């Protein structure tokens, strides 16, 4: 599948790709086989909001090989704006499906990010779950000089895929600034995913995910997220204003 032919849905200037999970993984795998370098971003409403405040960051996001709609807020926004998406493609689920597909072809995965020890644990758990997957190496996300991380990835012989989990916008900027110097094909910006793969943080029970209430579960578990959560209704208000008044409501 050619990403040039993918339909996009524009949400406040961010051009999301209208793909299913299966299409996203297929596309990533064909690029890996062809060794065509690229990167995947998984914007949620918070990231869209960051893009609106930082045009350089918006450029990085819109140049990604795949821009996947992470979170129910993006799906609501698309509905309000009359844009077509093929449903949510959560970053963490994409990462897991990609790891499974990579395992079937014995591909190499490098994990970059999170607190010391977390990436190693995440790697061990992923390799146990998906036999065939090769853990190329790991590095924590608290380096002071990006060069240190670049050298660490290259020193282990490079990788097919690097999961870059430094939070936004740090991870996307790291990818854009450094990917040409790194011996790897596909980079995926995946926020707190390593904490989940390592078992340090838990995802919501399935029923919350199915009902689109994962955000509510995260709020119950961690009430200090309220500040971040309040951005969701504000985001939807901005989307409604965009729908009613076009760009004039900014
Ligand atoms: N992180 C990191 N380096 C940093 C800042 C953050 O590796 O300088 C990690 C942090 O430990 C966590 C992830 O980046 O694992 C960000 O998680 P967050 O929940 O903010 O991301 P989200 O999934 O909400 O985008």
PDB file of C-alpha atoms and ligand atoms in Angstrom:
ATOM      1  CA  UNK A   1       0.000   0.000   0.000  1.00  0.00           C
ATOM      2  CA  UNK A   2       1.355   3.443  -0.971  1.00  0.00           C
ATOM      3  CA  UNK A   3       1.011   6.107   1.699  1.00  0.00           C
ATOM      4  CA  UNK A   4       0.810   8.782  -1.018  1.00  0.00           C
ATOM      5  CA  UNK A   5      -2.631   7.463  -1.893  1.00  0.00           C
ATOM      6  CA  UNK A   6      -3.882   7.466   1.672  1.00  0.00           C
ATOM      7  CA  UNK A   7      -6.812   9.715   2.423  1.00  0.00           C
ATOM      8  CA  UNK A   8      -6.274  12.289   5.098  1.00  0.00           C
ATOM      9  CA  UNK A   9      -8.571  13.975   7.585  1.00  0.00           C
ATOM     10  CA  UNK A  10      -7.550  17.476   8.588  1.00  0.00           C
ATOM     11  CA  UNK A  11      -8.103  18.323  12.238  1.00  0.00           C
ATOM     12  CA  UNK A  12      -7.043  21.853  13.197  1.00  0.00           C
ATOM     13  CA  UNK A  13      -4.219  21.663  10.675  1.00  0.00           C
ATOM     14  CA  UNK A  14      -2.969  18.156  11.518  1.00  0.00           C
ATOM     15  CA  UNK A  15      -3.403  15.765   8.584  1.00  0.00           C
ATOM     16  CA  UNK A  16      -4.335  12.359   9.975  1.00  0.00           C
ATOM     17  CA  UNK A  17      -4.201   9.302   7.736  1.00  0.00           C
ATOM     18  CA  UNK A  18      -7.493   7.467   7.306  1.00  0.00           C
ATOM     19  CA  UNK A  19      -6.227   3.934   7.827  1.00  0.00           C
ATOM     20  CA  UNK A  20      -7.310   0.903   9.776  1.00  0.00           C
ATOM     21  CA  UNK A  21      -4.907  -0.745  12.203  1.00  0.00           C
ATOM     22  CA  UNK A  22      -4.263  -3.513   9.672  1.00  0.00           C
ATOM     23  CA  UNK A  23      -3.449  -1.040   6.894  1.00  0.00           C
ATOM     24  CA  UNK A  24      -1.133   0.929   9.184  1.00  0.00           C
ATOM     25  CA  UNK A  25       0.834  -2.189  10.132  1.00  0.00           C
ATOM     26  CA  UNK A  26       0.947  -3.425   6.503  1.00  0.00           C
ATOM     27  CA  UNK A  27       2.251  -0.089   5.349  1.00  0.00           C
ATOM     28  CA  UNK A  28       4.905  -0.002   8.064  1.00  0.00           C
ATOM     29  CA  UNK A  29       5.993  -3.546   7.185  1.00  0.00           C
ATOM     30  CA  UNK A  30       6.292  -2.796   3.457  1.00  0.00           C
ATOM     31  CA  UNK A  31       8.490   0.205   4.227  1.00  0.00           C
ATOM     32  CA  UNK A  32      10.609  -1.931   6.518  1.00  0.00           C
ATOM     33  CA  UNK A  33      11.084  -4.581   3.856  1.00  0.00           C
ATOM     34  CA  UNK A  34      11.999  -1.883   1.313  1.00  0.00           C
ATOM     35  CA  UNK A  35      14.292  -0.213   3.918  1.00  0.00           C
ATOM     36  CA  UNK A  36      12.663   3.138   3.245  1.00  0.00           C
ATOM     37  CA  UNK A  37      13.299   5.375   6.204  1.00  0.00           C
ATOM     38  CA  UNK A  38      10.346   7.137   7.812  1.00  0.00           C
ATOM     39  CA  UNK A  39       8.494   7.799  11.031  1.00  0.00           C
ATOM     40  CA  UNK A  40       5.119   7.311  12.620  1.00  0.00           C
ATOM     41  CA  UNK A  41       3.399   9.784  14.935  1.00  0.00           C
ATOM     42  CA  UNK A  42       0.321   9.146  17.036  1.00  0.00           C
ATOM     43  CA  UNK A  43      -1.241  12.499  17.900  1.00  0.00           C
ATOM     44  CA  UNK A  44      -3.906  12.793  20.584  1.00  0.00           C
ATOM     45  CA  UNK A  45      -5.787  16.071  21.276  1.00  0.00           C
ATOM     46  CA  UNK A  46      -2.920  17.302  23.470  1.00  0.00           C
ATOM     47  CA  UNK A  47      -0.452  16.866  20.608  1.00  0.00           C
ATOM     48  CA  UNK A  48      -2.794  18.601  18.137  1.00  0.00           C
ATOM     49  CA  UNK A  49      -2.921  21.465  20.607  1.00  0.00           C
ATOM     50  CA  UNK A  50       0.899  21.567  20.784  1.00  0.00           C
ATOM     51  CA  UNK A  51       1.009  21.658  16.969  1.00  0.00           C
ATOM     52  CA  UNK A  52      -1.259  24.708  16.901  1.00  0.00           C
ATOM     53  CA  UNK A  53       1.174  26.558  19.164  1.00  0.00           C
ATOM     54  CA  UNK A  54       4.372  25.448  17.431  1.00  0.00           C
ATOM     55  CA  UNK A  55       4.451  25.558  13.634  1.00  0.00           C
ATOM     56  CA  UNK A  56       7.817  23.752  13.437  1.00  0.00           C
ATOM     57  CA  UNK A  57       6.321  20.890  15.425  1.00  0.00           C
ATOM     58  CA  UNK A  58       3.229  20.899  13.174  1.00  0.00           C
ATOM     59  CA  UNK A  59       5.596  20.536  10.193  1.00  0.00           C
ATOM     60  CA  UNK A  60       7.305  17.521  11.759  1.00  0.00           C
ATOM     61  CA  UNK A  61       3.974  15.852  12.529  1.00  0.00           C
ATOM     62  CA  UNK A  62       2.561  16.497   9.049  1.00  0.00           C
ATOM     63  CA  UNK A  63       5.681  15.100   7.369  1.00  0.00           C
ATOM     64  CA  UNK A  64       5.354  11.729   9.078  1.00  0.00           C
ATOM     65  CA  UNK A  65       4.947   8.582   6.999  1.00  0.00           C
ATOM     66  CA  UNK A  66       1.926   7.767   9.111  1.00  0.00           C
ATOM     67  CA  UNK A  67      -0.129  10.117  11.281  1.00  0.00           C
ATOM     68  CA  UNK A  68      -2.352   7.857  13.372  1.00  0.00           C
ATOM     69  CA  UNK A  69      -5.411   9.039  15.315  1.00  0.00           C
ATOM     70  CA  UNK A  70      -4.642   8.196  18.935  1.00  0.00           C
ATOM     71  CA  UNK A  71      -7.608   8.610  21.179  1.00  0.00           C
ATOM     72  CA  UNK A  72     -11.322   9.061  21.128  1.00  0.00           C
ATOM     73  CA  UNK A  73     -10.989  12.877  21.165  1.00  0.00           C
ATOM     74  CA  UNK A  74      -9.594  12.775  17.617  1.00  0.00           C
ATOM     75  CA  UNK A  75     -12.454  10.569  16.457  1.00  0.00           C
ATOM     76  CA  UNK A  76     -15.029  12.991  17.935  1.00  0.00           C
ATOM     77  CA  UNK A  77     -13.208  15.903  16.315  1.00  0.00           C
ATOM     78  CA  UNK A  78     -13.310  14.194  12.901  1.00  0.00           C
ATOM     79  CA  UNK A  79     -17.050  13.579  13.292  1.00  0.00           C
ATOM     80  CA  UNK A  80     -17.701  17.202  14.261  1.00  0.00           C
ATOM     81  CA  UNK A  81     -15.686  18.462  11.278  1.00  0.00           C
ATOM     82  CA  UNK A  82     -17.249  15.993   8.832  1.00  0.00           C
ATOM     83  CA  UNK A  83     -13.851  14.410   8.118  1.00  0.00           C
ATOM     84  CA  UNK A  84     -13.533  10.688   7.460  1.00  0.00           C
ATOM     85  CA  UNK A  85     -11.257   8.469   9.530  1.00  0.00           C
ATOM     86  CA  UNK A  86     -11.289   4.671   9.801  1.00  0.00           C
ATOM     87  CA  UNK A  87     -11.558   4.710  13.600  1.00  0.00           C
ATOM     88  CA  UNK A  88      -9.022   5.040  16.352  1.00  0.00           C
ATOM     89  CA  UNK A  89      -5.539   3.584  15.848  1.00  0.00           C
ATOM     90  CA  UNK A  90      -4.051   3.920  19.322  1.00  0.00           C
ATOM     91  CA  UNK A  91      -0.265   4.242  19.357  1.00  0.00           C
ATOM     92  CA  UNK A  92       0.222   1.517  21.923  1.00  0.00           C
ATOM     93  CA  UNK A  93      -1.934  -0.954  19.976  1.00  0.00           C
ATOM     94  CA  UNK A  94      -0.136  -0.087  16.751  1.00  0.00           C
ATOM     95  CA  UNK A  95       3.196  -0.688  18.519  1.00  0.00           C
ATOM     96  CA  UNK A  96       2.057  -4.057  19.786  1.00  0.00           C
ATOM     97  CA  UNK A  97       0.712  -5.159  16.383  1.00  0.00           C
ATOM     98  CA  UNK A  98       3.893  -3.972  14.680  1.00  0.00           C
ATOM     99  CA  UNK A  99       6.022  -5.918  17.181  1.00  0.00           C
ATOM    100  CA  UNK A 100       3.970  -9.035  16.401  1.00  0.00           C
ATOM    101  CA  UNK A 101       4.456  -8.578  12.630  1.00  0.00           C
ATOM    102  CA  UNK A 102       8.174  -7.875  13.085  1.00  0.00           C
ATOM    103  CA  UNK A 103       8.537 -11.053  15.153  1.00  0.00           C
ATOM    104  CA  UNK A 104       7.182 -13.113  12.252  1.00  0.00           C
ATOM    105  CA  UNK A 105      10.060 -11.801  10.094  1.00  0.00           C
ATOM    106  CA  UNK A 106      12.762 -11.828  12.798  1.00  0.00           C
ATOM    107  CA  UNK A 107      13.178  -8.053  12.722  1.00  0.00           C
ATOM    108  CA  UNK A 108      15.177  -5.924  15.137  1.00  0.00           C
ATOM    109  CA  UNK A 109      13.542  -3.512  17.597  1.00  0.00           C
ATOM    110  CA  UNK A 110      15.311  -0.842  19.645  1.00  0.00           C
ATOM    111  CA  UNK A 111      13.568   0.751  22.625  1.00  0.00           C
ATOM    112  CA  UNK A 112      14.448   4.319  23.565  1.00  0.00           C
ATOM    113  CA  UNK A 113      12.805   6.137  26.448  1.00  0.00           C
ATOM    114  CA  UNK A 114      11.306   6.058  29.941  1.00  0.00           C
ATOM    115  CA  UNK A 115      13.128   5.825  33.253  1.00  0.00           C
ATOM    116  CA  UNK A 116      16.238   3.643  33.628  1.00  0.00           C
ATOM    117  CA  UNK A 117      15.375  -0.064  33.635  1.00  0.00           C
ATOM    118  CA  UNK A 118      11.910   0.359  32.075  1.00  0.00           C
ATOM    119  CA  UNK A 119      12.942  -0.140  28.422  1.00  0.00           C
ATOM    120  CA  UNK A 120      14.866  -3.343  29.337  1.00  0.00           C
ATOM    121  CA  UNK A 121      11.798  -4.748  31.104  1.00  0.00           C
ATOM    122  CA  UNK A 122       9.520  -3.701  28.232  1.00  0.00           C
ATOM    123  CA  UNK A 123      11.884  -5.401  25.770  1.00  0.00           C
ATOM    124  CA  UNK A 124      11.998  -8.614  27.793  1.00  0.00           C
ATOM    125  CA  UNK A 125       8.201  -8.686  28.001  1.00  0.00           C
ATOM    126  CA  UNK A 126       7.726  -8.025  24.277  1.00  0.00           C
ATOM    127  CA  UNK A 127      10.271 -10.703  23.291  1.00  0.00           C
ATOM    128  CA  UNK A 128       8.615 -13.234  25.606  1.00  0.00           C
ATOM    129  CA  UNK A 129       5.222 -12.455  24.080  1.00  0.00           C
ATOM    130  CA  UNK A 130       6.409 -12.375  20.446  1.00  0.00           C
ATOM    131  CA  UNK A 131       9.058 -15.056  19.875  1.00  0.00           C
ATOM    132  CA  UNK A 132      11.182 -14.190  16.856  1.00  0.00           C
ATOM    133  CA  UNK A 133      11.362 -10.511  17.748  1.00  0.00           C
ATOM    134  CA  UNK A 134      14.981  -9.433  18.189  1.00  0.00           C
ATOM    135  CA  UNK A 135      15.706  -6.812  20.846  1.00  0.00           C
ATOM    136  CA  UNK A 136      18.508  -4.777  19.271  1.00  0.00           C
ATOM    137  CA  UNK A 137      19.049  -2.726  22.436  1.00  0.00           C
ATOM    138  CA  UNK A 138      17.581  -0.237  24.892  1.00  0.00           C
ATOM    139  CA  UNK A 139      18.396   3.173  26.338  1.00  0.00           C
ATOM    140  CA  UNK A 140      16.545   5.238  28.923  1.00  0.00           C
ATOM    141  CA  UNK A 141      14.964   8.555  27.942  1.00  0.00           C
ATOM    142  CA  UNK A 142      16.831  10.835  30.333  1.00  0.00           C
ATOM    143  CA  UNK A 143      19.963  11.577  28.288  1.00  0.00           C
ATOM    144  CA  UNK A 144      21.247  15.161  28.181  1.00  0.00           C
ATOM    145  CA  UNK A 145      22.806  14.972  24.740  1.00  0.00           C
ATOM    146  CA  UNK A 146      20.864  13.440  21.818  1.00  0.00           C
ATOM    147  CA  UNK A 147      24.167  12.282  20.361  1.00  0.00           C
ATOM    148  CA  UNK A 148      24.476   9.827  23.249  1.00  0.00           C
ATOM    149  CA  UNK A 149      21.246   8.113  22.195  1.00  0.00           C
ATOM    150  CA  UNK A 150      22.188   8.184  18.485  1.00  0.00           C
ATOM    151  CA  UNK A 151      25.514   6.499  19.227  1.00  0.00           C
ATOM    152  CA  UNK A 152      23.915   3.947  21.537  1.00  0.00           C
ATOM    153  CA  UNK A 153      21.520   2.827  18.769  1.00  0.00           C
ATOM    154  CA  UNK A 154      24.257   2.680  16.123  1.00  0.00           C
ATOM    155  CA  UNK A 155      26.681   0.918  18.480  1.00  0.00           C
ATOM    156  CA  UNK A 156      24.378  -2.087  18.744  1.00  0.00           C
ATOM    157  CA  UNK A 157      24.262  -2.472  14.965  1.00  0.00           C
ATOM    158  CA  UNK A 158      21.122  -0.438  14.324  1.00  0.00           C
ATOM    159  CA  UNK A 159      17.566  -1.714  14.114  1.00  0.00           C
ATOM    160  CA  UNK A 160      14.617  -2.063  11.800  1.00  0.00           C
ATOM    161  CA  UNK A 161      12.354  -0.114  14.166  1.00  0.00           C
ATOM    162  CA  UNK A 162      12.996   2.269  17.050  1.00  0.00           C
ATOM    163  CA  UNK A 163      10.208   2.984  19.520  1.00  0.00           C
ATOM    164  CA  UNK A 164      10.966   6.529  20.685  1.00  0.00           C
ATOM    165  CA  UNK A 165       9.113   7.099  23.966  1.00  0.00           C
ATOM    166  CA  UNK A 166      10.135  10.477  25.370  1.00  0.00           C
ATOM    167  CA  UNK A 167       6.728  12.190  25.455  1.00  0.00           C
ATOM    168  CA  UNK A 168       5.636  14.849  22.926  1.00  0.00           C
ATOM    169  CA  UNK A 169       7.050  17.001  21.439  1.00  0.00           C
ATOM    170  CA  UNK A 170      10.472  15.740  22.566  1.00  0.00           C
ATOM    171  CA  UNK A 171      10.173  12.368  20.825  1.00  0.00           C
ATOM    172  CA  UNK A 172       9.018  13.753  17.460  1.00  0.00           C
ATOM    173  CA  UNK A 173      11.732  16.438  17.526  1.00  0.00           C
ATOM    174  CA  UNK A 174      14.356  13.838  18.427  1.00  0.00           C
ATOM    175  CA  UNK A 175      13.269  11.735  15.441  1.00  0.00           C
ATOM    176  CA  UNK A 176      13.238  14.643  12.967  1.00  0.00           C
ATOM    177  CA  UNK A 177      16.604  15.971  14.154  1.00  0.00           C
ATOM    178  CA  UNK A 178      18.452  12.674  14.314  1.00  0.00           C
ATOM    179  CA  UNK A 179      16.942  10.017  12.086  1.00  0.00           C
ATOM    180  CA  UNK A 180      19.343  10.593   9.212  1.00  0.00           C
ATOM    181  CA  UNK A 181      22.253   9.742  11.533  1.00  0.00           C
ATOM    182  CA  UNK A 182      20.676   6.592  12.948  1.00  0.00           C
ATOM    183  CA  UNK A 183      20.962   3.169  11.333  1.00  0.00           C
ATOM    184  CA  UNK A 184      17.292   2.304  11.548  1.00  0.00           C
ATOM    185  CA  UNK A 185      14.378   2.292   9.107  1.00  0.00           C
ATOM    186  CA  UNK A 186      11.217   3.226  10.994  1.00  0.00           C
ATOM    187  CA  UNK A 187      10.858   5.425  14.068  1.00  0.00           C
ATOM    188  CA  UNK A 188       7.653   5.473  16.104  1.00  0.00           C
ATOM    189  CA  UNK A 189       6.860   8.212  18.649  1.00  0.00           C
ATOM    190  CA  UNK A 190       4.883   6.400  21.325  1.00  0.00           C
ATOM    191  CA  UNK A 191       4.719   8.454  24.552  1.00  0.00           C
ATOM    192  CA  UNK A 192       4.315   6.374  27.690  1.00  0.00           C
ATOM    193  CA  UNK A 193       4.052   2.994  25.887  1.00  0.00           C
ATOM    194  CA  UNK A 194       7.236   1.522  27.389  1.00  0.00           C
ATOM    195  CA  UNK A 195       5.807   1.999  30.881  1.00  0.00           C
ATOM    196  CA  UNK A 196       2.801  -0.080  29.809  1.00  0.00           C
ATOM    197  CA  UNK A 197       4.887  -2.793  28.078  1.00  0.00           C
ATOM    198  CA  UNK A 198       7.095  -2.991  31.174  1.00  0.00           C
ATOM    199  CA  UNK A 199       4.050  -3.356  33.427  1.00  0.00           C
ATOM    200  CA  UNK A 200       4.941  -0.127  35.279  1.00  0.00           C
ATOM    201  CA  UNK A 201       1.706   1.518  34.109  1.00  0.00           C
ATOM    202  CA  UNK A 202      -1.483  -0.352  33.311  1.00  0.00           C
ATOM    203  CA  UNK A 203      -3.939   0.359  30.530  1.00  0.00           C
ATOM    204  CA  UNK A 204      -7.611   0.616  31.403  1.00  0.00           C
ATOM    205  CA  UNK A 205      -9.724  -2.569  31.456  1.00  0.00           C
ATOM    206  CA  UNK A 206     -11.104  -3.444  27.993  1.00  0.00           C
ATOM    207  CA  UNK A 207     -14.600  -2.248  28.822  1.00  0.00           C
ATOM    208  CA  UNK A 208     -13.317   1.327  29.393  1.00  0.00           C
ATOM    209  CA  UNK A 209     -11.348   1.186  26.125  1.00  0.00           C
ATOM    210  CA  UNK A 210     -14.373  -0.125  24.174  1.00  0.00           C
ATOM    211  CA  UNK A 211     -16.629   2.602  25.567  1.00  0.00           C
ATOM    212  CA  UNK A 212     -14.077   5.294  24.709  1.00  0.00           C
ATOM    213  CA  UNK A 213     -13.588   6.014  28.425  1.00  0.00           C
ATOM    214  CA  UNK A 214      -9.902   5.198  28.819  1.00  0.00           C
ATOM    215  CA  UNK A 215      -9.269   8.863  29.682  1.00  0.00           C
ATOM    216  CA  UNK A 216     -11.780   8.568  32.542  1.00  0.00           C
ATOM    217  CA  UNK A 217     -10.048   5.474  33.928  1.00  0.00           C
ATOM    218  CA  UNK A 218      -6.682   7.229  33.785  1.00  0.00           C
ATOM    219  CA  UNK A 219      -8.211  10.171  35.656  1.00  0.00           C
ATOM    220  CA  UNK A 220      -9.594   7.890  38.382  1.00  0.00           C
ATOM    221  CA  UNK A 221      -6.194   6.221  38.806  1.00  0.00           C
ATOM    222  CA  UNK A 222      -4.243   9.444  38.691  1.00  0.00           C
ATOM    223  CA  UNK A 223      -6.388  12.464  39.709  1.00  0.00           C
ATOM    224  CA  UNK A 224      -3.370  14.756  39.216  1.00  0.00           C
ATOM    225  CA  UNK A 225      -3.989  14.364  35.459  1.00  0.00           C
ATOM    226  CA  UNK A 226      -7.019  16.667  35.777  1.00  0.00           C
ATOM    227  CA  UNK A 227      -5.066  19.628  34.346  1.00  0.00           C
ATOM    228  CA  UNK A 228      -4.142  17.613  31.242  1.00  0.00           C
ATOM    229  CA  UNK A 229      -7.678  16.181  31.009  1.00  0.00           C
ATOM    230  CA  UNK A 230      -9.323  19.586  30.994  1.00  0.00           C
ATOM    231  CA  UNK A 231      -7.628  20.157  27.679  1.00  0.00           C
ATOM    232  CA  UNK A 232      -9.951  17.620  26.030  1.00  0.00           C
ATOM    233  CA  UNK A 233     -13.198  19.619  26.409  1.00  0.00           C
ATOM    234  CA  UNK A 234     -11.275  22.767  25.415  1.00  0.00           C
ATOM    235  CA  UNK A 235      -9.969  20.943  22.336  1.00  0.00           C
ATOM    236  CA  UNK A 236     -13.495  19.885  21.351  1.00  0.00           C
ATOM    237  CA  UNK A 237     -14.747  23.443  21.847  1.00  0.00           C
ATOM    238  CA  UNK A 238     -12.021  24.668  19.488  1.00  0.00           C
ATOM    239  CA  UNK A 239     -13.068  22.018  16.964  1.00  0.00           C
ATOM    240  CA  UNK A 240     -16.729  23.095  17.208  1.00  0.00           C
ATOM    241  CA  UNK A 241     -15.676  26.731  16.717  1.00  0.00           C
ATOM    242  CA  UNK A 242     -13.645  25.677  13.669  1.00  0.00           C
ATOM    243  CA  UNK A 243     -16.715  23.904  12.288  1.00  0.00           C
ATOM    244  CA  UNK A 244     -18.989  26.893  12.877  1.00  0.00           C
ATOM    245  CA  UNK A 245     -16.694  29.768  11.985  1.00  0.00           C
ATOM    246  CA  UNK A 246     -13.834  28.192  10.007  1.00  0.00           C
ATOM    247  CA  UNK A 247     -10.344  29.420  11.001  1.00  0.00           C
ATOM    248  CA  UNK A 248     -11.770  32.732  12.282  1.00  0.00           C
ATOM    249  CA  UNK A 249     -12.336  31.473  15.832  1.00  0.00           C
ATOM    250  CA  UNK A 250      -8.611  30.953  16.615  1.00  0.00           C
TER     251      UNK A 250
HETATM  252  N1  LIG B   1      10.181  10.553  29.246  1.00  0.00           N
HETATM  253  C1  LIG B   1      11.498  10.329  28.865  1.00  0.00           C
HETATM  254  N2  LIG B   1      12.359  11.386  28.832  1.00  0.00           N
HETATM  255  C2  LIG B   1      11.980  12.641  29.155  1.00  0.00           C
HETATM  256  C3  LIG B   1      10.625  12.876  29.505  1.00  0.00           C
HETATM  257  C4  LIG B   1       9.749  11.800  29.535  1.00  0.00           C
HETATM  258  O1  LIG B   1      11.888   9.206  28.558  1.00  0.00           O
HETATM  259  O2  LIG B   1      12.815  13.542  29.107  1.00  0.00           O
HETATM  260  C5  LIG B   1       9.265   9.405  29.258  1.00  0.00           C
HETATM  261  C6  LIG B   1       8.493   9.205  30.548  1.00  0.00           C
HETATM  262  O3  LIG B   1       9.297   8.470  31.469  1.00  0.00           O
HETATM  263  C7  LIG B   1       7.297   8.415  30.043  1.00  0.00           C
HETATM  264  C8  LIG B   1       7.092   8.989  28.633  1.00  0.00           C
HETATM  265  O4  LIG B   1       8.297   9.639  28.284  1.00  0.00           O
HETATM  266  O5  LIG B   1       7.624   7.055  29.939  1.00  0.00           O
HETATM  267  C9  LIG B   1       5.992  10.036  28.502  1.00  0.00           C
HETATM  268  O6  LIG B   1       4.845   9.595  29.051  1.00  0.00           O
HETATM  269  P1  LIG B   1       3.485  10.427  28.968  1.00  0.00           P
HETATM  270  O7  LIG B   1       2.514   9.711  29.815  1.00  0.00           O
HETATM  271  O8  LIG B   1       3.734  11.885  29.228  1.00  0.00           O
HETATM  272  O9  LIG B   1       3.146  10.307  27.435  1.00  0.00           O
HETATM  273  P2  LIG B   1       1.744  10.074  26.746  1.00  0.00           P
HETATM  274  O10 LIG B   1       1.629   8.596  26.538  1.00  0.00           O
HETATM  275  O11 LIG B   1       0.689  10.671  27.627  1.00  0.00           O
HETATM  276  O12 LIG B   1       1.969  10.839  25.465  1.00  0.00           O
END
